[in-house]
Short mmCIF file of C-alpha atoms in Angstrom, two decimals:
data_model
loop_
_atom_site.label_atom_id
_atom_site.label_comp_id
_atom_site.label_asym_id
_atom_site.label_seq_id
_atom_site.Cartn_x
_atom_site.Cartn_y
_atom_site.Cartn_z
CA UNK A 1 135.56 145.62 133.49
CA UNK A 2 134.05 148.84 133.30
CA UNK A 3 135.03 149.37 129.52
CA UNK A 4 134.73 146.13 128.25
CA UNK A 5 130.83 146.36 129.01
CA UNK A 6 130.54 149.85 127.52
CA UNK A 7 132.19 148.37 124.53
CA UNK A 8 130.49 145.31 124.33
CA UNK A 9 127.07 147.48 124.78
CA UNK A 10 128.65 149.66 121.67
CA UNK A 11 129.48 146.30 119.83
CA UNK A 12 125.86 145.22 120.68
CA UNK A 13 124.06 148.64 119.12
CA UNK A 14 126.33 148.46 115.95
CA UNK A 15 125.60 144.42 115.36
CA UNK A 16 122.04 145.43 115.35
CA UNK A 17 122.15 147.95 113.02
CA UNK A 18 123.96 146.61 110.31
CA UNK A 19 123.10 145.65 107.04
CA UNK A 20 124.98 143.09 104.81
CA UNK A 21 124.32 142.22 101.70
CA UNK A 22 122.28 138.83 102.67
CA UNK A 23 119.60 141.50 104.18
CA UNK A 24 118.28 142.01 107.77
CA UNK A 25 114.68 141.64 107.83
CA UNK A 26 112.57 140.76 110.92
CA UNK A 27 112.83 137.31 112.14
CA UNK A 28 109.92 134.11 112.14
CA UNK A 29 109.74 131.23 113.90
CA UNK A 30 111.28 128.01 113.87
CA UNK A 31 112.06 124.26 115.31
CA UNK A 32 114.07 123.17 118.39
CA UNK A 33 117.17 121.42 117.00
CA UNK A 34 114.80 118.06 116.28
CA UNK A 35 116.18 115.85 113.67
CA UNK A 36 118.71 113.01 112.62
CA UNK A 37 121.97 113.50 113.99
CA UNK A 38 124.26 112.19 111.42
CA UNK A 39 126.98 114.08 110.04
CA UNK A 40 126.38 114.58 106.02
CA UNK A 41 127.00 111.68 103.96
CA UNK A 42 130.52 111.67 101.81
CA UNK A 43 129.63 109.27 98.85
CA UNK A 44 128.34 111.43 96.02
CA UNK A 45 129.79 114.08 93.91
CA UNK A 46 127.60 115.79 92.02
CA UNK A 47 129.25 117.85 90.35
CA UNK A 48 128.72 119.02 86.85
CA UNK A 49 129.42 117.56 83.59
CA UNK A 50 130.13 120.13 80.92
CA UNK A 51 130.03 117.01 78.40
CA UNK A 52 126.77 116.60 79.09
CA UNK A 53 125.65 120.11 77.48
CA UNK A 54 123.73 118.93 74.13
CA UNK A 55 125.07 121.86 72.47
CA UNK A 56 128.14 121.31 72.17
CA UNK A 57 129.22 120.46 68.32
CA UNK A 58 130.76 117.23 67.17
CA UNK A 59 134.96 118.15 67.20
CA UNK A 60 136.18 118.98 64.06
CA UNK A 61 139.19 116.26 62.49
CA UNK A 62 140.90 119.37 60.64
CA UNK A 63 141.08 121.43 63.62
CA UNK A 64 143.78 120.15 65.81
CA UNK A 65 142.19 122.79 68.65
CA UNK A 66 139.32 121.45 68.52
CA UNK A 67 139.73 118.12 71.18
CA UNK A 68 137.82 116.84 73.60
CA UNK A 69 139.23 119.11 76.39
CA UNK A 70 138.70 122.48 74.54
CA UNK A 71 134.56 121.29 73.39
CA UNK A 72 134.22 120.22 77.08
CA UNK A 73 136.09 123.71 78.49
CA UNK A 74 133.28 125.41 80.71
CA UNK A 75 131.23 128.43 78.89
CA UNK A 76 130.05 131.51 80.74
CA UNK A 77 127.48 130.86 82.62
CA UNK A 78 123.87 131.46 82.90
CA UNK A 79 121.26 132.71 85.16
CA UNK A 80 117.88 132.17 83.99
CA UNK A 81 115.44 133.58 86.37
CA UNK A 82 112.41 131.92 85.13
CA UNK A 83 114.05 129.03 86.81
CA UNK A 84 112.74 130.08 90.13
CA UNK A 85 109.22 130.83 91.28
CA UNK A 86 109.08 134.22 93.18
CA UNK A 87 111.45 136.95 93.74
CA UNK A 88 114.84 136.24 94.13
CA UNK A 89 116.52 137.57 97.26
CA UNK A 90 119.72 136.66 96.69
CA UNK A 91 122.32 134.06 94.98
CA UNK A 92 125.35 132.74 97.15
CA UNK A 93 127.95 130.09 95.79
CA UNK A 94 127.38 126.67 96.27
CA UNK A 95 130.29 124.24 94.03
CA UNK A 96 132.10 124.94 90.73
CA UNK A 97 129.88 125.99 88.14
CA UNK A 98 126.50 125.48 90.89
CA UNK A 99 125.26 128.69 92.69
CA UNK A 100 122.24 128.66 95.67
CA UNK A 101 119.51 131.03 94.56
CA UNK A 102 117.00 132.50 97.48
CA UNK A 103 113.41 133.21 96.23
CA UNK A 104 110.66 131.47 97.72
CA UNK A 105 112.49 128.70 98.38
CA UNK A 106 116.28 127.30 97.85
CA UNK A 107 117.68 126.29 94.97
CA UNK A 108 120.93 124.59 93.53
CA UNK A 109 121.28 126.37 90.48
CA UNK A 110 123.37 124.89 87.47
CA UNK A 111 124.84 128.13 85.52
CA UNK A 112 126.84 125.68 82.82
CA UNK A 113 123.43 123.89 82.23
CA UNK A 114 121.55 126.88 83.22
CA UNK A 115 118.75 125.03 84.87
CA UNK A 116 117.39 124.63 88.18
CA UNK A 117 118.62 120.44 89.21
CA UNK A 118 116.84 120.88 93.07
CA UNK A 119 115.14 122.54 95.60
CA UNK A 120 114.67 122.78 99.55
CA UNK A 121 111.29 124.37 100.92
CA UNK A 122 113.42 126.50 103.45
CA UNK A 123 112.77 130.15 103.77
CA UNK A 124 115.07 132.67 104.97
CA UNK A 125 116.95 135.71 105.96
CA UNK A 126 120.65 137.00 106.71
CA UNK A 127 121.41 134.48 104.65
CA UNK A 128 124.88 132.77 104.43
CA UNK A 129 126.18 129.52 102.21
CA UNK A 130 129.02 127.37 103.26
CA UNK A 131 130.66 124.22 101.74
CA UNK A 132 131.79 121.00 102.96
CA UNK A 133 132.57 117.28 102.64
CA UNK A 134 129.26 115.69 101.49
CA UNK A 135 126.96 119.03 100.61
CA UNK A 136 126.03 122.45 102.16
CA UNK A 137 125.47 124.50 105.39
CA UNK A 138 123.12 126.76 105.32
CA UNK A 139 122.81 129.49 108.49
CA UNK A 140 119.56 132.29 108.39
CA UNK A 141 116.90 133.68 110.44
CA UNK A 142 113.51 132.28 109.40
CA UNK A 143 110.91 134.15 108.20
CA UNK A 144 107.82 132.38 108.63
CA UNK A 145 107.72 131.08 104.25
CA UNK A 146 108.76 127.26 105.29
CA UNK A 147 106.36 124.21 104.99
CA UNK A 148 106.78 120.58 106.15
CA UNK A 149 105.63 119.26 109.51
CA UNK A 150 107.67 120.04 112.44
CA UNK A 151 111.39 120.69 110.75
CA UNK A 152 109.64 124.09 109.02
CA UNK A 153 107.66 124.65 111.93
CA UNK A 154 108.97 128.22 112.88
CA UNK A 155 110.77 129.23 116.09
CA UNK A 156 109.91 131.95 118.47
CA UNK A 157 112.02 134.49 119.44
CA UNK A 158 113.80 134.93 115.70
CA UNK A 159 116.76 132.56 116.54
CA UNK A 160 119.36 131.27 114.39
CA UNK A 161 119.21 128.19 112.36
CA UNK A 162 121.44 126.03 110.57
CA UNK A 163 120.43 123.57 107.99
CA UNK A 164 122.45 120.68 106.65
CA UNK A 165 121.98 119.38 103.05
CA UNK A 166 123.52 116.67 101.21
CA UNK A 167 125.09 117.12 97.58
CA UNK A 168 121.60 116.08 96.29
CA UNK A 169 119.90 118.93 98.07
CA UNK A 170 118.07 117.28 100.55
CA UNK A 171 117.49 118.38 104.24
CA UNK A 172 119.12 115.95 106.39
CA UNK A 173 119.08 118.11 110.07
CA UNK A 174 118.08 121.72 111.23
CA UNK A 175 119.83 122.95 114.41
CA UNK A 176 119.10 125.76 116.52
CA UNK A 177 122.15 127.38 116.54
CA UNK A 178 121.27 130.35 119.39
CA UNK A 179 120.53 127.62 121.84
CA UNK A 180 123.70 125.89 121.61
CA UNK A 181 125.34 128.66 123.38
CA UNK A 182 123.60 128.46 126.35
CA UNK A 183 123.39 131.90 128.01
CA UNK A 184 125.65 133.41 125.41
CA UNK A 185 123.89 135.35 122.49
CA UNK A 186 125.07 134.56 118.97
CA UNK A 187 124.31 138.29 117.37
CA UNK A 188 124.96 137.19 113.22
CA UNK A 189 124.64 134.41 110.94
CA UNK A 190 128.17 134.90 110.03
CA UNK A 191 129.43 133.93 113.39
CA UNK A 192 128.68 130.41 112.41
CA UNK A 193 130.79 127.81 110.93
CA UNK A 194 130.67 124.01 110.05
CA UNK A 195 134.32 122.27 109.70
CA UNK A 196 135.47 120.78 106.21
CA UNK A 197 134.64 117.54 107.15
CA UNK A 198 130.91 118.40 107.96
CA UNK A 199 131.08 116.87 111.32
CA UNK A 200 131.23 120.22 113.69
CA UNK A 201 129.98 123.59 114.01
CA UNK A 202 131.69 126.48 115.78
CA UNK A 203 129.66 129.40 117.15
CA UNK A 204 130.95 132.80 118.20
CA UNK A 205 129.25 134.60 120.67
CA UNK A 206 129.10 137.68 122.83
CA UNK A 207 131.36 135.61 125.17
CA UNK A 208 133.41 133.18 123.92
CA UNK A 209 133.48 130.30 121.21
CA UNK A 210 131.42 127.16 120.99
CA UNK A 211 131.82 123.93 119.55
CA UNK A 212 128.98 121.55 118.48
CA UNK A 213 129.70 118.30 117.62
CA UNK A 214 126.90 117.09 114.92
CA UNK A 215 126.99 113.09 115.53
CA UNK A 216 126.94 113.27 119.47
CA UNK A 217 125.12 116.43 119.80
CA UNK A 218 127.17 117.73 122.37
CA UNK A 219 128.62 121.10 122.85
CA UNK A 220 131.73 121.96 124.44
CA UNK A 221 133.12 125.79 125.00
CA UNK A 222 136.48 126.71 123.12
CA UNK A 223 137.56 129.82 124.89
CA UNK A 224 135.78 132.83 127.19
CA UNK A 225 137.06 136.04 126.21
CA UNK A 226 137.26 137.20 129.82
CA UNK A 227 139.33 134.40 131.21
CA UNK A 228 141.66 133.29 127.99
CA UNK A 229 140.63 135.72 125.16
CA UNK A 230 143.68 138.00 125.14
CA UNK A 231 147.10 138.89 124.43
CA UNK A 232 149.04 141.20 126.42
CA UNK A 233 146.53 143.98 127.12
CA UNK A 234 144.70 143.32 124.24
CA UNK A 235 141.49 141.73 125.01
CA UNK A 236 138.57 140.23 122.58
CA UNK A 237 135.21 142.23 123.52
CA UNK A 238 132.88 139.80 121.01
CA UNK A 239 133.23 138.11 117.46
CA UNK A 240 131.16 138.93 114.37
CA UNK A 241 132.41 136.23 111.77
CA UNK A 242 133.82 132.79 112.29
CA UNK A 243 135.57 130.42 109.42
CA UNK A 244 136.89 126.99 109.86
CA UNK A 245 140.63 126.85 108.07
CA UNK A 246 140.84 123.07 108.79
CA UNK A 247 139.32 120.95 110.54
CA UNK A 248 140.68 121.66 113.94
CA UNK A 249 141.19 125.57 113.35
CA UNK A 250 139.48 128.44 113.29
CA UNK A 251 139.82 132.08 111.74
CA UNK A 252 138.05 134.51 113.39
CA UNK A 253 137.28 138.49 113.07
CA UNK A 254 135.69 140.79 115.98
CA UNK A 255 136.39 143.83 118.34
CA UNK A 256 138.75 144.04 120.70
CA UNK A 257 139.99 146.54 123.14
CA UNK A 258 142.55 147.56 125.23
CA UNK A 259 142.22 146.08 129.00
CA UNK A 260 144.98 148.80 130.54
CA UNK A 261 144.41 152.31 128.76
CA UNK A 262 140.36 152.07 127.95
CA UNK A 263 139.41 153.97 124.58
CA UNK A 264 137.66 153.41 121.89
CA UNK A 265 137.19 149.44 120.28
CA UNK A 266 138.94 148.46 117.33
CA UNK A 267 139.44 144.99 115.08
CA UNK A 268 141.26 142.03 115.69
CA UNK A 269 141.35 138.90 114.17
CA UNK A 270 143.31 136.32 114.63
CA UNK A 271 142.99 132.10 115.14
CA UNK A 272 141.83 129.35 118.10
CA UNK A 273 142.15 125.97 118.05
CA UNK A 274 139.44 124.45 118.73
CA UNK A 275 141.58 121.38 120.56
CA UNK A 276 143.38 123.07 123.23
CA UNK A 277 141.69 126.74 122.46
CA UNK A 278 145.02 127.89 121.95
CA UNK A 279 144.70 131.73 120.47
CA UNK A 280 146.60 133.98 118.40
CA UNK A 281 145.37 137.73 118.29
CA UNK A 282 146.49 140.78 115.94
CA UNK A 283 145.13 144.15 116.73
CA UNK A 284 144.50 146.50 113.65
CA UNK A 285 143.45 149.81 115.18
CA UNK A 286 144.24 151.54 111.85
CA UNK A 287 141.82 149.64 109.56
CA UNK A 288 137.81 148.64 110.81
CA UNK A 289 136.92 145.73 109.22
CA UNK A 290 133.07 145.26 108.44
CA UNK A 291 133.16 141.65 110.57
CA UNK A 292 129.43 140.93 108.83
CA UNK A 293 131.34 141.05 105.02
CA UNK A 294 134.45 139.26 106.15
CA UNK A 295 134.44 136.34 103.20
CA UNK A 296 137.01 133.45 102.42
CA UNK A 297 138.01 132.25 98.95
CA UNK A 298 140.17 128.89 99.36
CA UNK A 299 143.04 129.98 101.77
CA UNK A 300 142.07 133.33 101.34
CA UNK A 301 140.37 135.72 104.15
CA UNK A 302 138.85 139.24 102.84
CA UNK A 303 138.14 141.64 105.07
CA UNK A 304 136.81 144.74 104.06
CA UNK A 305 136.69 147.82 105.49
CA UNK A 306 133.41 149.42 106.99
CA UNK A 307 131.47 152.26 104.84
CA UNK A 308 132.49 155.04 106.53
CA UNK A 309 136.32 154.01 106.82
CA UNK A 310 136.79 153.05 103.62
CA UNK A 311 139.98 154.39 102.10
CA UNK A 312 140.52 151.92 98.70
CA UNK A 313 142.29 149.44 100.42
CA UNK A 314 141.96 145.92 101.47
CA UNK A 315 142.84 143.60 103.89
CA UNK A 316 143.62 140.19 103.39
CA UNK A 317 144.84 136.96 105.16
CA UNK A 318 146.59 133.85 103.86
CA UNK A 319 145.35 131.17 105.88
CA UNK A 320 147.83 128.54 104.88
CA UNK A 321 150.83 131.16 105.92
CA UNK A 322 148.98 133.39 108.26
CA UNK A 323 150.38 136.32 106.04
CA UNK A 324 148.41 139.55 105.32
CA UNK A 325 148.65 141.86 102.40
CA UNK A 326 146.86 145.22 101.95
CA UNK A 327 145.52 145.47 98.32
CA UNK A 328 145.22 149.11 97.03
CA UNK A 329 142.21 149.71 94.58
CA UNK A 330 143.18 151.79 91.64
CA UNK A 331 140.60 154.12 93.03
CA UNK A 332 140.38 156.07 96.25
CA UNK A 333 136.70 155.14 96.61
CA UNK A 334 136.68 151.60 95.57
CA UNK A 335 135.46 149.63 98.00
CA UNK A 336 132.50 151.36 99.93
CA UNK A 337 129.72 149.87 97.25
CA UNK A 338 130.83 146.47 97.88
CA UNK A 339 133.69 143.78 97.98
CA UNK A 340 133.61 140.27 96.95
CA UNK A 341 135.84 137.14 96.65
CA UNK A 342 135.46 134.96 94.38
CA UNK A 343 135.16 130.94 95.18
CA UNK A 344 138.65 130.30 95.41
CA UNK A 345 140.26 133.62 96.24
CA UNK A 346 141.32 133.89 92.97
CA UNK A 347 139.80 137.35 92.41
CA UNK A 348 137.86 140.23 93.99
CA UNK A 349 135.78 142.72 92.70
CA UNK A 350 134.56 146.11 93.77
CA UNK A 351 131.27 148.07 92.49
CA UNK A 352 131.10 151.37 92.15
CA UNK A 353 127.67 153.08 91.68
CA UNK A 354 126.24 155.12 89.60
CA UNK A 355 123.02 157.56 88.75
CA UNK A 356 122.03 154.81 86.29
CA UNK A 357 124.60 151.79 86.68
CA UNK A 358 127.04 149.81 88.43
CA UNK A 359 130.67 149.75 87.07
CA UNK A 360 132.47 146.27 88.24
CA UNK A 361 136.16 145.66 88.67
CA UNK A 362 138.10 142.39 89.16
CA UNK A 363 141.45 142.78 90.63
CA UNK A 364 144.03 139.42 90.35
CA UNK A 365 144.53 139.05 94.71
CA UNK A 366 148.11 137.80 94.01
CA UNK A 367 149.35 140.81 91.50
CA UNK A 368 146.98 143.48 92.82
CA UNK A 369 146.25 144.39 89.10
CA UNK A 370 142.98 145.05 87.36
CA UNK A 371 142.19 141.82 84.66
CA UNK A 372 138.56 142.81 83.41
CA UNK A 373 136.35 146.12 84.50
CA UNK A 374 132.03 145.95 83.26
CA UNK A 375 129.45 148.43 83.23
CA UNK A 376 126.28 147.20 83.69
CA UNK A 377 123.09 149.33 82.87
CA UNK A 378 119.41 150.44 83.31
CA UNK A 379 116.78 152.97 82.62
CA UNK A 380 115.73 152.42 86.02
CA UNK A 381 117.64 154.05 88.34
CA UNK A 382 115.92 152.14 91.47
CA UNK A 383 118.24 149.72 91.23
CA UNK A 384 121.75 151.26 91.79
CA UNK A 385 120.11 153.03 95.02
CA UNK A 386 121.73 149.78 97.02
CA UNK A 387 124.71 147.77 96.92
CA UNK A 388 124.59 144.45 94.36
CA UNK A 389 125.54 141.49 94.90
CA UNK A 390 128.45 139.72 93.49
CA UNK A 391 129.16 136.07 92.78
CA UNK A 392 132.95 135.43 90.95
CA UNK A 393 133.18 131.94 89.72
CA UNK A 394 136.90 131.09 89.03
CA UNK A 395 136.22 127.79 86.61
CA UNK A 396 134.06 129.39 84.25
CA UNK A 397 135.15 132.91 84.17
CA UNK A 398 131.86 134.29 85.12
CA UNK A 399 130.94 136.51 86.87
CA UNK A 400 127.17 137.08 88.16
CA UNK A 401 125.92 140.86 89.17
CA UNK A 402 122.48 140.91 91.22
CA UNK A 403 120.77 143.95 91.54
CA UNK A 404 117.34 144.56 93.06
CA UNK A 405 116.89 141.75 95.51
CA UNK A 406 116.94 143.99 98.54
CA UNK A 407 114.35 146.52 96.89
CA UNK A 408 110.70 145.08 97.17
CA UNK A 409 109.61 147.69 94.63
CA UNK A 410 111.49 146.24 91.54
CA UNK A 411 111.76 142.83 90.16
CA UNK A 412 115.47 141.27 90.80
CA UNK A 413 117.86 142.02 87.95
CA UNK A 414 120.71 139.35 87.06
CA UNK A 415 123.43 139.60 84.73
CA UNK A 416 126.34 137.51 84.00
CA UNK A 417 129.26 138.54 82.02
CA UNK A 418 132.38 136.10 81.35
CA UNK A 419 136.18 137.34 82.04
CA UNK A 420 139.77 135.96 81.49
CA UNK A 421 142.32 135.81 84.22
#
């Protein structure tokens, strides 16, 4: 009992300390959960329509390439910052071709049409997007730049939220996540999760898993590591990032330790059901995974290594088959200036920095081979002092670099550059 506090204490220290690429800035204030209880609605897709792009030129008769399907094929996209009023702090996937940009508010960001189609007057940090049936979940820390009546209001104490939007971009219920858990502490924004179906949300804590159900706003716990969160001697110690892989399952990655010999902590991942709270556990003691970048592309679950463990490998996880594969990076370092999956775990790419530039490599996840590497460039050297950010979408082959929108004393730089798999 002794060791699993010291770890836990560890665990506690290191959670605090870390940075991830949405940022950790000091927290505001926000709402009690107050606000209509419905689950999102599942009648609209609005998803884009490349025919709609004015631009395109009438087909040609004499061109037998030249149908419907190819004019209609999506371009590389777009990022046009003058879309957005304020600095932009950061771009996350949203749907397709549609990307959430963070300045001083949200947007849903069209890169095909490469226009701005709505916005939410929500204002955040630690950041994190997800998907599901009917629109978007959106977890953060406010910070105080929210307006409208009591749903902006901000929350003392810097406590998680999560907002629910429909496919049209409209607020339809905040939550306070932190207070679901009772007397548990929920430590990151990533160890949130809403199901497929948009109906629940899991929370990890510092002592076991949650689940909220959004219609009858009732919570119910999963597991508690101490009495059910172990396998052998293997025990859970806390969870950093939480993923739903169906609607009744979820993937998990945290620290772990063992309950017999003591030691130092080490990852484990693994899956509960969130039914019968039924648990499977693998210990890696050989590879740390950085639970705060853990990311999932379709079926796929990246884990990357922490900075100062990085060797140029990666760990992944086929959800579907529950099989992992280490992917080698043709580079030794690759891997400690970021890693990022794209939308359907397609793809990663790695950064590597540089005096005056970022170099950026896309690897194919399946064949472990390198399909496109990009250098992208500036006379100011301020912005290659921090790690970018990195959006991959598959449909369009694009592939969106951010740089800047953790340094206050430069404007945000966005790039885009297009690739074939």
């Amino acid at each position: 009992m002794k060791t699993k506090w010291i770890c836990t204490l560890i665990l506690l220290l290191a959670f605090t300390l870390s940075l991830t690429a949405c940022g950790r800035p000091d927290p505001g204030d926000g709402p009690e959960t107050q606000a209509a209880p419905n689950a999102l609605g599942t009648d609209k897709d609005n998803a884009p329509n490349p025919a709609d792009d004015e631009s395109d030129d009438a087909p040609d008769a004499a061109n037998p390439q030249d149908t419907d399907a190819v004019k209609n094929a999506p371009k590389v996209g777009t990022v046009n910052d003058s879309a957005f009023s304020g600095k932009v702090k950061g771009c996350y996937y949203a749907d397709g071709n549609r990307i959430i940009v963070q300045a001083d508010k949200l947007y849903l960001y069209d890169t095909q049409k490469g226009e701005s189609l709505a916005s939410a007057d929500i204002s955040l940090e630690d950041t994190c997007v997800q998907t599901c049936q009917g629109g978007y979940f959106i977890v953060g820390r406010e910070n105080g730049g929210g307006s409208g009546g009591s749903l902006m209001t901000s929350q003392g104490g810097g406590g998680i939220n999560g907002y629910l939007l429909n496919q049209d971009f409209q607020l339809e219920n905040q939550i306070s996540l932190d207070k679901l858990a009772g007397n548990d502490f929920i430590m990151q924004t990533t160890a949130a999760a809403i199901s497929p179906d948009g109906t629940k949300i899991a929370l990890a804590g510092l002592e076991g898993f949650y689940l909220y159900d959004i219609v009858s706003q009732s919570v119910s716990t999963i597991l508690n590591y101490s009495e059910n969160g172990s396998t052998g001697s293997t025990q859970i110690l806390a969870v950093g990032s939480l993923t739903f892989t169906g609607d009744n399952t979820l993937a998990y990655v945290g620290q772990g330790a063992d309950s017999q010999s003591g030691g130092d902590g080490f990852t484990v991942y693994g899956t509960v059901s969130t039914d019968t709270g039924a648990l499977t556990l693998t210990k890696k003691a050989d590879y740390q995974v950085d639970e705060t970048e853990v990311q999932k592309g379709g079926d796929l679950l990246v884990m990357p290594q922490t900075f100062d463990k990085n060797n140029g490998t990666l760990l992944t996880l086929d959800t579907a088959s529950n099989k992992e594969k280490m992917l080698s990076f043709a580079g030794g370092s690759e891997g400690k200036d970021g890693v990022y999956c794209s939308d359907q775990g397609k793809y990663v790419a790695v950064s590597v920095l540089g005096e005056s530039s970022v170099t950026i490599s896309l690897y194919d996840t399946a064949s472990g081979q390198v399909i496109h590497t990009e250098t992208v460039e500036n006379s100011d050297n301020t912005y290659f002092g921090r790690i970018p950010q990195i959006l991959i979408l598959e449909e369009s082959g694009t592939c969106i670099v951010v740089l800047g929108s953790g340094i206050d004393e430069v404007s945000t730089l966005i790039t885009t550059f297009g690739f074939a798999g």
